[in-house]
Coordinates of C-alpha atoms in Angstrom, one line a residue:
M427 CA -11.0 -24.8 -21.4
L428 CA -13.0 -27.9 -22.5
K429 CA -16.5 -27.6 -23.6
Q430 CA -17.2 -31.0 -21.9
P431 CA -15.0 -30.9 -18.7
Q432 CA -16.7 -34.1 -17.5
T433 CA -14.5 -36.0 -20.0
K434 CA -11.4 -35.0 -18.0
Y435 CA -12.6 -34.3 -14.5
R436 CA -14.8 -36.3 -12.2
P437 CA -16.9 -34.9 -9.3
F438 CA -16.0 -36.2 -5.9
A439 CA -18.4 -38.7 -4.7
P440 CA -20.6 -37.8 -1.6
I441 CA -19.9 -39.7 1.6
G442 CA -23.5 -40.7 2.1
L443 CA -23.6 -39.9 5.8
A444 CA -27.4 -39.9 6.0
D445 CA -27.6 -39.2 9.8
R446 CA -25.0 -36.4 9.8
R447 CA -25.3 -34.1 12.8
W448 CA -22.9 -31.3 12.0
P449 CA -25.3 -29.0 10.1
D450 CA -27.2 -28.2 13.3
T451 CA -24.1 -27.7 15.5
Q452 CA -23.1 -24.3 16.8
L453 CA -19.5 -23.5 17.6
T454 CA -19.3 -22.2 21.1
K455 CA -15.6 -22.5 22.0
A456 CA -12.2 -22.1 20.3
P457 CA -10.4 -25.2 19.0
V458 CA -6.8 -25.9 19.9
W459 CA -4.7 -23.8 17.4
L460 CA -1.4 -24.9 15.9
S461 CA 0.5 -22.5 13.8
T462 CA 2.5 -24.0 10.9
D463 CA 4.0 -20.6 9.8
L464 CA 7.5 -21.8 10.6
R465 CA 7.2 -25.1 8.8
D466 CA 4.5 -25.3 6.1
G467 CA 4.4 -21.6 5.6
N468 CA 8.2 -21.3 5.5
Q469 CA 8.5 -24.1 2.9
A470 CA 6.2 -22.1 0.6
L471 CA 8.3 -19.0 0.6
I472 CA 10.4 -18.0 -2.4
E473 CA 13.1 -17.1 0.1
P474 CA 12.7 -19.2 3.3
M475 CA 13.2 -17.3 6.6
D476 CA 16.6 -16.9 8.1
A477 CA 17.2 -17.4 11.8
A478 CA 16.4 -13.8 12.7
R479 CA 13.1 -13.8 10.9
K480 CA 12.3 -17.2 12.3
L481 CA 12.8 -15.9 15.9
R482 CA 10.7 -12.8 15.1
M483 CA 7.9 -15.0 13.8
F484 CA 8.1 -17.4 16.8
D485 CA 7.9 -14.5 19.3
L486 CA 4.9 -13.1 17.4
L487 CA 3.1 -16.4 17.6
V488 CA 3.7 -16.7 21.3
Q489 CA 2.5 -13.1 21.8
V490 CA -0.7 -13.8 19.9
G491 CA -1.4 -16.7 22.1
F492 CA -0.6 -19.9 20.3
K493 CA 0.0 -22.8 22.7
E494 CA 1.2 -25.2 19.9
I495 CA 3.6 -24.1 17.3
E496 CA 5.2 -26.2 14.5
V497 CA 8.7 -24.8 14.5
G498 CA 10.3 -26.6 11.6
F499 CA 11.3 -29.6 9.5
P500 CA 14.6 -30.3 11.2
A501 CA 15.6 -33.3 9.1
A502 CA 15.1 -31.3 5.9
S503 CA 17.7 -28.6 6.5
Q504 CA 20.5 -27.6 8.8
T505 CA 18.8 -24.2 9.3
D506 CA 15.6 -25.8 10.6
F507 CA 17.6 -28.2 12.9
D508 CA 19.7 -25.3 14.3
F509 CA 16.6 -23.2 14.9
V510 CA 14.9 -26.0 16.9
R511 CA 18.1 -26.4 19.0
Q512 CA 18.3 -22.7 19.6
L513 CA 14.7 -22.6 20.9
I514 CA 15.5 -25.4 23.4
E515 CA 19.0 -24.5 24.4
E516 CA 18.2 -20.8 24.9
D517 CA 15.1 -21.7 26.8
R518 CA 12.9 -19.6 24.4
V519 CA 9.8 -21.8 24.6
P520 CA 7.4 -20.6 27.4
D521 CA 6.2 -23.3 29.8
D522 CA 2.7 -23.2 28.4
V523 CA 3.8 -23.6 24.8
T524 CA 4.5 -26.9 23.0
I525 CA 6.7 -27.1 20.0
Q526 CA 6.1 -29.5 17.1
V527 CA 8.4 -30.8 14.4
M528 CA 7.5 -32.7 11.3
T529 CA 9.0 -35.7 9.5
P530 CA 8.0 -38.1 6.7
A531 CA 7.8 -41.8 7.5
R532 CA 11.5 -42.5 6.8
E533 CA 13.9 -44.0 9.3
E534 CA 16.9 -41.7 8.8
L535 CA 14.7 -38.6 8.9
I536 CA 12.8 -39.7 12.0
E537 CA 16.1 -40.3 13.9
R538 CA 17.3 -36.8 13.0
T539 CA 14.0 -35.3 13.9
V540 CA 13.9 -36.8 17.4
E541 CA 17.6 -35.8 17.9
S542 CA 16.7 -32.2 17.3
L543 CA 14.2 -32.2 20.2
A544 CA 16.7 -33.4 22.9
G545 CA 16.1 -31.6 26.2
A546 CA 12.7 -30.2 25.2
R547 CA 10.1 -30.0 28.1
R548 CA 7.2 -31.1 25.9
A549 CA 7.2 -31.9 22.2
I550 CA 5.0 -33.2 19.4
V551 CA 6.6 -35.4 16.7
H552 CA 4.5 -35.2 13.5
V553 CA 4.9 -38.2 11.2
Y554 CA 3.0 -38.5 7.9
N555 CA 2.7 -40.6 4.8
A556 CA 0.3 -40.4 1.9
V557 CA -2.6 -42.9 1.7
A558 CA -4.7 -41.9 -1.3
P559 CA -5.1 -44.2 -4.3
V560 CA -3.1 -42.2 -6.8
W561 CA -0.2 -41.8 -4.4
R562 CA -0.3 -45.5 -3.5
R563 CA -0.4 -46.5 -7.2
V564 CA 1.7 -43.9 -9.0
V565 CA 4.0 -42.3 -6.5
F566 CA 5.0 -45.2 -4.2
G567 CA 3.8 -48.3 -5.9
L568 CA 2.3 -49.8 -2.7
E569 CA -0.7 -51.9 -1.8
V570 CA -2.8 -51.0 1.2
P571 CA -1.2 -53.7 3.5
Q572 CA 2.2 -52.3 2.6
V573 CA 1.1 -48.8 3.5
M574 CA -0.1 -50.1 6.9
E575 CA 3.2 -51.8 7.6
L576 CA 5.0 -48.6 6.7
V577 CA 2.8 -46.7 9.3
R578 CA 3.3 -49.4 12.0
H579 CA 7.1 -49.6 11.5
H580 CA 7.8 -45.9 11.6
V581 CA 5.5 -45.0 14.4
D582 CA 7.1 -47.9 16.4
M583 CA 10.4 -46.3 15.7
V584 CA 9.3 -42.9 17.0
R585 CA 8.0 -44.6 20.1
R586 CA 11.3 -46.4 20.8
L587 CA 13.4 -43.2 20.2
T588 CA 11.2 -41.0 22.3
D589 CA 11.0 -43.5 25.1
A590 CA 14.8 -43.3 25.4
Q591 CA 14.4 -39.6 26.3
P592 CA 11.9 -39.7 29.3
E593 CA 12.8 -36.2 30.4
T594 CA 10.6 -34.9 27.6
E595 CA 6.8 -35.3 27.5
W596 CA 6.2 -36.8 24.1
V597 CA 3.0 -36.6 21.9
L598 CA 2.7 -38.3 18.6
Q599 CA 0.9 -36.6 15.7
Y600 CA 0.1 -38.9 12.8
S601 CA -1.2 -37.5 9.5
P602 CA -2.7 -39.8 6.8
E603 CA -1.5 -37.3 4.1
T604 CA -4.0 -36.8 1.3
F605 CA -6.8 -37.9 3.7
S606 CA -9.4 -35.9 1.8
L607 CA -8.7 -37.9 -1.4
A608 CA -8.5 -41.3 0.2
E609 CA -11.1 -44.0 1.0
L610 CA -12.3 -43.4 4.6
S611 CA -11.8 -47.1 5.4
V612 CA -8.1 -46.8 4.4
S613 CA -7.6 -43.5 6.4
L614 CA -9.3 -45.1 9.4
E615 CA -7.0 -48.2 9.2
A616 CA -3.9 -46.0 9.0
C617 CA -5.0 -44.0 12.0
E618 CA -5.8 -47.1 14.0
T619 CA -2.5 -48.6 13.1
A620 CA -0.7 -45.5 14.3
V621 CA -2.7 -45.5 17.6
H622 CA -1.8 -49.2 18.2
A623 CA 1.9 -48.7 17.4
W624 CA 2.1 -45.7 19.6
G625 CA 0.6 -47.5 22.6
A626 CA -2.9 -47.7 24.1
G627 CA -3.8 -44.7 26.2
R628 CA -0.9 -42.5 25.2
P629 CA -1.8 -39.1 23.9
I630 CA -2.0 -38.9 20.1
I631 CA -3.1 -36.4 17.5
L632 CA -4.7 -37.7 14.4
N633 CA -4.3 -34.9 11.8
L634 CA -6.7 -35.1 8.9
P635 CA -5.6 -32.8 6.0
T636 CA -7.2 -31.6 2.8
T637 CA -3.7 -31.9 1.3
V638 CA -5.3 -30.9 -1.9
E639 CA -8.8 -29.4 -1.6
N640 CA -10.9 -31.5 -4.0
A641 CA -14.6 -31.2 -2.9
T642 CA -17.1 -28.8 -1.4
P643 CA -16.7 -28.1 2.3
N644 CA -19.7 -30.1 3.3
I645 CA -18.1 -33.3 2.0
F646 CA -15.0 -32.7 4.1
A647 CA -17.3 -32.1 7.1
D648 CA -18.9 -35.5 6.4
Q649 CA -15.5 -37.1 6.2
I650 CA -14.5 -35.6 9.6
E651 CA -17.7 -36.5 11.3
W652 CA -17.4 -40.1 10.0
M653 CA -13.9 -40.3 11.5
V654 CA -14.7 -38.5 14.8
R655 CA -17.5 -41.0 15.5
R656 CA -14.9 -43.8 15.4
F657 CA -12.8 -42.1 18.1
A658 CA -15.5 -40.5 20.2
D659 CA -14.9 -42.6 23.3
R660 CA -11.1 -42.4 23.3
P661 CA -10.1 -39.2 25.2
E662 CA -6.4 -39.7 24.4
V663 CA -7.2 -39.1 20.7
V664 CA -7.3 -35.5 19.4
V665 CA -8.8 -35.1 15.9
S666 CA -7.0 -32.3 14.1
L667 CA -7.6 -30.5 10.8
H668 CA -5.0 -29.2 8.2
P669 CA -7.1 -27.6 5.5
H670 CA -5.5 -26.2 2.3
N671 CA -7.2 -23.7 0.1
D672 CA -7.0 -25.0 -3.5
R673 CA -10.7 -24.4 -4.1
G674 CA -10.7 -21.1 -2.1
T675 CA -12.9 -22.7 0.6
G676 CA -10.3 -23.6 3.2
V677 CA -12.0 -21.4 5.9
A678 CA -15.4 -22.9 5.2
A679 CA -14.0 -26.4 5.2
A680 CA -12.4 -25.8 8.6
E681 CA -15.5 -24.3 10.2
L682 CA -17.8 -27.1 9.0
A683 CA -15.2 -29.7 10.1
L684 CA -15.1 -28.1 13.6
M685 CA -18.9 -28.3 13.6
A686 CA -18.4 -32.0 12.7
G687 CA -16.4 -32.5 15.9
A688 CA -12.8 -31.8 15.2
H689 CA -10.8 -30.5 18.2
R690 CA -7.8 -28.8 16.7
V691 CA -6.9 -26.7 13.7
E692 CA -3.6 -26.2 11.9
G693 CA -2.9 -23.2 9.6
C694 CA -0.9 -20.1 9.0
L695 CA -1.4 -16.4 9.7
F696 CA -3.2 -14.9 6.7
G697 CA -3.2 -18.2 4.9
N698 CA 0.4 -18.5 3.7
G699 CA 1.4 -21.9 2.3
E700 CA 1.9 -24.0 -0.8
R701 CA -0.1 -23.2 -3.9
T702 CA -3.2 -21.2 -2.8
G703 CA -2.1 -21.5 0.8
N704 CA -3.0 -23.1 4.1
L705 CA -6.0 -22.3 6.2
D706 CA -6.0 -18.7 7.4
I707 CA -6.1 -19.0 11.2
V708 CA -6.7 -15.2 11.6
N709 CA -9.9 -15.5 9.5
V710 CA -11.3 -18.5 11.4
A711 CA -10.4 -17.0 14.8
L712 CA -12.0 -13.7 14.1
N713 CA -15.1 -15.3 12.5
L714 CA -15.5 -17.0 15.9
Y715 CA -15.1 -13.6 17.6
T716 CA -17.8 -12.0 15.6
Q717 CA -20.1 -14.8 16.8
G718 CA -19.4 -14.0 20.4
V719 CA -16.9 -16.8 20.9
D720 CA -13.5 -16.0 22.5
P721 CA -10.9 -17.3 20.0
E722 CA -8.2 -17.3 22.7
L723 CA -5.9 -15.6 20.2
D724 CA -5.1 -11.9 20.5
F725 CA -5.4 -9.8 17.3
S726 CA -6.1 -6.5 19.1
D727 CA -3.3 -4.9 17.1
I728 CA -3.9 -6.6 13.7
D729 CA -1.8 -4.1 11.8
A730 CA 1.3 -4.9 13.9
V731 CA 0.7 -8.6 13.3
R732 CA 0.4 -8.0 9.6
R733 CA 3.5 -6.0 9.4
T734 CA 5.6 -8.7 11.2
V735 CA 4.2 -11.4 9.0
E736 CA 4.9 -9.4 5.9
H737 CA 8.5 -8.8 7.1
C738 CA 9.1 -12.5 7.9
N739 CA 7.5 -13.9 4.8
Q740 CA 8.6 -11.2 2.4
L741 CA 5.0 -11.3 1.0
P742 CA 2.3 -8.7 1.2
V743 CA -1.1 -9.2 2.7
H744 CA -3.7 -8.2 0.2
P745 CA -5.6 -4.9 0.9
R746 CA -8.9 -6.8 0.7
H747 CA -7.7 -9.7 3.0
P748 CA -10.5 -10.4 5.6
Y749 CA -10.1 -8.5 8.8
A750 CA -6.4 -7.4 8.2
G751 CA -6.3 -5.8 4.7
E752 CA -5.8 -2.1 4.5
L753 CA -9.2 -1.5 2.8
V754 CA -11.4 -4.1 4.5
Y755 CA -13.2 -1.6 6.7
T756 CA -13.4 1.1 4.0
S757 CA -16.5 2.1 2.1
F758 CA -16.4 4.3 -0.9
S759 CA -20.0 3.6 -2.0
G760 CA -22.4 6.4 -1.2
S761 CA -25.2 4.1 -0.1
H762 CA -22.9 2.1 2.2
Q763 CA -21.5 5.3 3.7
D764 CA -24.9 6.7 4.4
A765 CA -26.0 3.5 6.2
I766 CA -22.7 3.4 8.3
K767 CA -23.0 7.1 9.2
K768 CA -26.6 6.7 10.4
A769 CA -25.8 3.6 12.4
F770 CA -22.9 5.2 14.1
A771 CA -25.0 8.2 15.0
A772 CA -27.7 5.9 16.5
R773 CA -25.4 3.6 18.5
Q774 CA -24.9 4.0 22.2
D775 CA -22.0 2.7 24.3
G776 CA -22.7 -0.9 25.4
D777 CA -25.0 -1.7 22.5
V778 CA -24.6 -5.0 20.6
W779 CA -22.5 -4.3 17.5
E780 CA -25.0 -3.7 14.6
I781 CA -23.3 -1.5 12.1
P782 CA -24.1 -2.0 8.4
Y783 CA -21.3 -3.3 6.3
L784 CA -19.0 -3.7 9.3
P785 CA -19.2 -7.3 10.7
I786 CA -16.6 -6.4 13.4
D787 CA -15.7 -3.2 15.3
P788 CA -12.4 -2.1 13.8
K789 CA -11.4 -0.7 17.2
D790 CA -11.3 -4.2 18.6
L791 CA -8.5 -4.9 16.2
G792 CA -6.6 -1.7 16.9
R793 CA -8.0 0.2 13.9
S794 CA -9.4 3.7 14.1
Y795 CA -12.6 4.8 12.4
E796 CA -10.6 7.2 10.3
A797 CA -10.5 5.0 7.2
V798 CA -14.0 3.5 7.5
I799 CA -15.3 6.1 5.0
R800 CA -13.3 7.5 2.2
V801 CA -14.4 9.7 -0.6
N802 CA -13.9 9.1 -4.3
S803 CA -16.1 9.5 -7.4
Q804 CA -18.4 6.7 -6.3
S805 CA -19.2 8.3 -3.0
G806 CA -22.1 10.4 -2.0
K807 CA -23.1 13.0 0.6
G808 CA -22.9 10.5 3.5
G809 CA -19.2 9.8 3.2
M810 CA -18.3 13.5 2.7
S811 CA -20.3 14.7 5.6
Y812 CA -19.1 11.8 7.9
L813 CA -15.4 12.8 7.3
L814 CA -16.0 16.5 7.9
E815 CA -18.0 15.7 11.0
S816 CA -15.6 13.1 12.5
E817 CA -12.4 15.1 11.7
Y818 CA -13.5 18.8 11.9
G819 CA -16.8 18.8 13.8
V820 CA -18.8 20.1 10.9
T821 CA -22.4 18.8 11.2
M822 CA -24.1 20.0 8.0
P823 CA -27.9 20.2 7.6
R824 CA -29.1 17.6 5.1
R825 CA -29.8 20.1 2.2
L826 CA -26.3 21.6 2.7
Q827 CA -24.9 18.0 2.4
I828 CA -26.7 17.7 -0.9
E829 CA -25.4 21.0 -2.2
F830 CA -21.8 20.5 -1.1
S831 CA -21.7 16.9 -2.4
Q832 CA -22.3 18.3 -5.8
V833 CA -19.3 20.6 -5.4
V834 CA -17.2 17.5 -4.3
Q835 CA -18.5 15.4 -7.2
R836 CA -17.4 18.1 -9.7
V837 CA -13.9 18.0 -8.3
M838 CA -13.9 14.2 -8.3
D839 CA -15.1 14.0 -11.9
R840 CA -12.4 16.5 -12.9
D841 CA -9.4 15.0 -10.9
G842 CA -10.5 11.4 -10.6
K843 CA -8.7 10.8 -7.3
E844 CA -9.6 10.1 -3.7
L845 CA -10.3 13.1 -1.4
T846 CA -9.1 13.0 2.1
A847 CA -10.8 14.6 5.1
A848 CA -8.2 17.4 4.8
D849 CA -8.9 17.9 1.1
L850 CA -12.7 18.1 1.8
W851 CA -12.1 20.6 4.6
Q852 CA -10.0 22.8 2.3
L853 CA -12.7 22.6 -0.4
F854 CA -15.4 23.4 2.1
R855 CA -13.6 26.4 3.4
A856 CA -13.0 27.7 -0.1
E857 CA -16.6 27.1 -1.3
Y858 CA -18.2 28.9 1.7
G859 CA -15.5 31.5 2.2
L860 CA -14.6 30.4 5.8
G861 CA -11.7 32.5 7.1
E862 CA -12.0 35.1 4.3
S863 CA -14.3 37.4 6.2
A864 CA -13.3 39.4 9.2
A865 CA -15.5 39.3 12.3
V866 CA -18.7 41.3 11.7
E867 CA -18.7 44.3 14.0
H868 CA -22.3 44.9 15.2
R869 CA -24.4 46.5 17.8
V870 CA -27.9 45.3 18.7
W871 CA -30.7 47.1 20.4
E872 CA -33.5 44.9 21.6
A873 CA -36.9 45.9 22.9
T874 CA -40.3 44.3 23.6
Q875 CA -43.3 45.8 21.8
A876 CA -46.6 46.5 23.5
D877 CA -48.1 43.3 22.1
G878 CA -45.2 41.3 23.6
A879 CA -43.4 40.8 20.2
R880 CA -39.6 41.0 20.2
H881 CA -38.2 43.9 18.3
V882 CA -34.5 44.2 17.4
R883 CA -32.6 47.0 15.8
L884 CA -29.1 46.3 14.5
S885 CA -26.1 48.3 13.1
A886 CA -23.2 46.4 11.6
K887 CA -20.0 47.0 9.7
V888 CA -19.6 44.6 6.8
Q889 CA -17.4 44.0 3.8
W890 CA -19.2 43.7 0.4
A891 CA -17.7 43.6 -3.0
G892 CA -14.3 44.9 -1.7
Q893 CA -15.7 47.8 0.2
S894 CA -16.6 48.4 3.9
H895 CA -20.2 49.3 4.6
T896 CA -22.2 50.1 7.7
V897 CA -25.7 48.7 7.4
Q898 CA -28.8 49.1 9.6
G899 CA -31.9 47.0 9.9
Q900 CA -34.6 45.8 12.2
G901 CA -36.5 42.5 12.7
N902 CA -37.8 40.0 15.2
G903 CA -34.2 38.9 16.1
P904 CA -30.6 39.6 15.2
I905 CA -30.5 37.3 12.2
D906 CA -33.8 38.7 10.8
A907 CA -32.5 42.3 11.5
F908 CA -29.2 41.6 9.8
A909 CA -31.0 40.0 6.7
A910 CA -33.1 43.2 6.4
A911 CA -29.9 45.3 6.7
V912 CA -27.9 43.5 4.1
G913 CA -30.8 43.5 1.7
A914 CA -29.8 47.0 0.8
L915 CA -26.4 45.6 -0.4
V916 CA -28.1 43.4 -3.0
G917 CA -31.1 45.7 -3.9
Q918 CA -33.7 43.1 -3.0
P919 CA -35.1 41.3 0.1
V920 CA -33.0 38.6 1.7
R921 CA -35.1 35.8 3.1
V922 CA -33.7 33.3 5.6
V923 CA -35.1 29.9 4.7
D924 CA -33.3 27.8 7.4
Y925 CA -30.7 28.3 10.1
H926 CA -28.6 25.9 12.1
Q927 CA -25.8 26.4 14.6
H928 CA -23.6 24.2 16.8
A929 CA -20.3 24.4 18.7
I930 CA -17.2 22.8 17.1
D931 CA -14.9 23.2 20.1
E932 CA -15.2 22.9 23.9
G933 CA -14.5 25.4 26.7
A934 CA -14.9 29.1 27.1
D935 CA -13.3 29.8 23.7
A936 CA -15.5 27.4 21.8
R937 CA -16.3 28.4 18.3
A938 CA -19.7 28.3 16.7
M939 CA -20.4 27.0 13.2
A940 CA -23.5 28.6 11.7
Y941 CA -25.3 27.5 8.5
V942 CA -27.8 29.8 6.8
E943 CA -30.0 28.9 3.8
L944 CA -31.3 32.0 2.0
R945 CA -33.2 33.1 -1.1
L946 CA -33.3 36.4 -2.9
R947 CA -36.5 37.4 -4.8
D948 CA -36.4 34.9 -7.6
S949 CA -33.2 33.0 -6.9
P950 CA -32.7 29.4 -6.0
A951 CA -31.5 28.6 -2.4
F952 CA -28.0 29.4 -1.4
F953 CA -26.2 28.1 1.7
G954 CA -23.7 30.2 3.6
V955 CA -21.4 29.1 6.4
G956 CA -19.8 31.2 9.2
M957 CA -17.5 30.3 12.1
D958 CA -16.8 32.6 15.1
S959 CA -16.5 32.4 18.8
D960 CA -19.4 35.0 18.9
T961 CA -22.5 33.1 17.9
S962 CA -24.2 36.2 16.4
A963 CA -21.1 37.0 14.4
A964 CA -21.0 33.4 13.1
A965 CA -24.6 33.7 11.9
M966 CA -23.9 37.0 10.2
Q967 CA -20.8 35.6 8.5
A968 CA -22.9 32.7 7.3
L969 CA -25.5 35.1 5.8
L970 CA -22.8 37.1 4.1
S971 CA -21.2 33.8 2.8
G972 CA -24.5 32.9 1.2
L973 CA -24.9 36.4 -0.3
N974 CA -21.4 36.2 -1.8
R975 CA -22.2 32.8 -3.3
A976 CA -25.4 34.3 -4.8
R977 CA -23.4 37.3 -6.2
A978 CA -20.9 34.8 -7.7
A979 CA -23.8 33.1 -9.4
G980 CA -25.2 36.4 -10.8
W981 CA -28.2 36.7 -8.5
A982 CA -26.9 39.7 -6.4
S983 CA -25.5 43.1 -7.6
E984 CA -21.9 44.2 -6.9
S985 CA -23.0 47.5 -5.3
A986 CA -26.0 48.9 -3.5
P987 CA -28.6 50.5 -5.8
Q988 CA -29.3 54.2 -5.3
A989 CA -32.8 53.5 -4.0
A990 CA -31.4 51.7 -1.0
Q991 CA -28.7 54.2 -0.1
S992 CA -30.8 55.4 2.9
A993 CA -30.1 52.1 4.6
V994 CA -26.3 51.9 3.7
A995 CA -23.5 54.3 4.8
I996 CA -20.0 53.8 3.4
A997 CA -17.8 53.6 6.4

């Protein structure tokens, strides 16, 4: 790269539209959309579509809701010509859809193009020629008056040929190709020449392309507003856009140009096209949708649309592609996951969509929430707890989230791969011994003391260190009594610091999930988890789970000490 790029490259000069109005405009309705997937997109493929793929793409575009579809370049290849004929002769074009074909301003190609449309109900003939200085000077060797004569002559030819087929409703589309690089006065003269040659009052589309994106989007918006003003009082004129993406700002250029007054947008699904591609219509349409504007295109099954486009184009859609990529609704970052989890928990049905890091509800596009949060080594407790809650109904207390996230992090650091919800569930069950303990057999005697305090005596049969024990204890409730009873197993008091319980199923056979946080005499806190259809048994399993984890960490003995034998009987 040059140290002084200004010696080779020149910045594009501003338009100088001092009274521009577009910056304060708000988009409130969808433009007319035209898909160029079957022409401009097809020309950019390593292997252009065959007839079967063309038909599949056409049917998709109709299903999505496009009312104008550019179906080919019939003068360029027999395949395109035959496809246009197939659509017409097999009556495949719905009554509310208009097909468009393209031709350069050359006599023999225009004649072949109009021939391909014989019998069509309504058709747009798209004629173009380049008008920018470097094309005039280097490519064609023409002066401006010669360019204008070329426009007049070839548009007049289109008019004569189409007038000879009055059974078709004809619309002309004229493109001053390379508009974004041309002098505005030259582009305007070319458009006025085309309008005059086509005939006063006849419907015409003036398509203004960024054939090569060469400036910031605001400059393109100025160019469009400058042109729109010249045709504002002529209802037969539709101002159209055809943005490319050479600078990576095609979507921004289109949105600002719509704000500047353009009526129509051309582009491809997911931005396929020459070089860096055409405008991505999916992106612009769904940007409108997130602003509360009906785009009048249906992407409610975005994955099906993507699969069809990938099949027809033989090109993949990037996993980070806006709205449609596999990973665009996925957060691995712990802070992102925590914010998403909290917002989902706070949201009520019917609320305005305000979820951090998700500008659109994935469900509106046919996506589930399953992949919104995924866990890897960059994730935190929020993502892990969200997956366990959404997939398995596990609602962990906050301190348990912190404890278990450290277990998950150790596994992630060791293995370095993503953990699915199923992986997390298996790890959770293993860490807290879920499913390893049989149901705790217990009997409870409850009485109220003279001072009104609750008094509970309990007898239970438990497994500890590979042996079956019957333990007895008393307290102010079953959990307190059970903690006193199993204290004999570890030779020291067991103190319950915190306790949570919730149902994880519905109906008469619903299971309860219990979480107990306990401490021994000098130990740190240990969590235990239990699951049972009997809520008391679930709580006792959770307490035993915590004690087993304390024993594994060396804080509880393997067998009951002699001093405590009065409270323990071997079954």
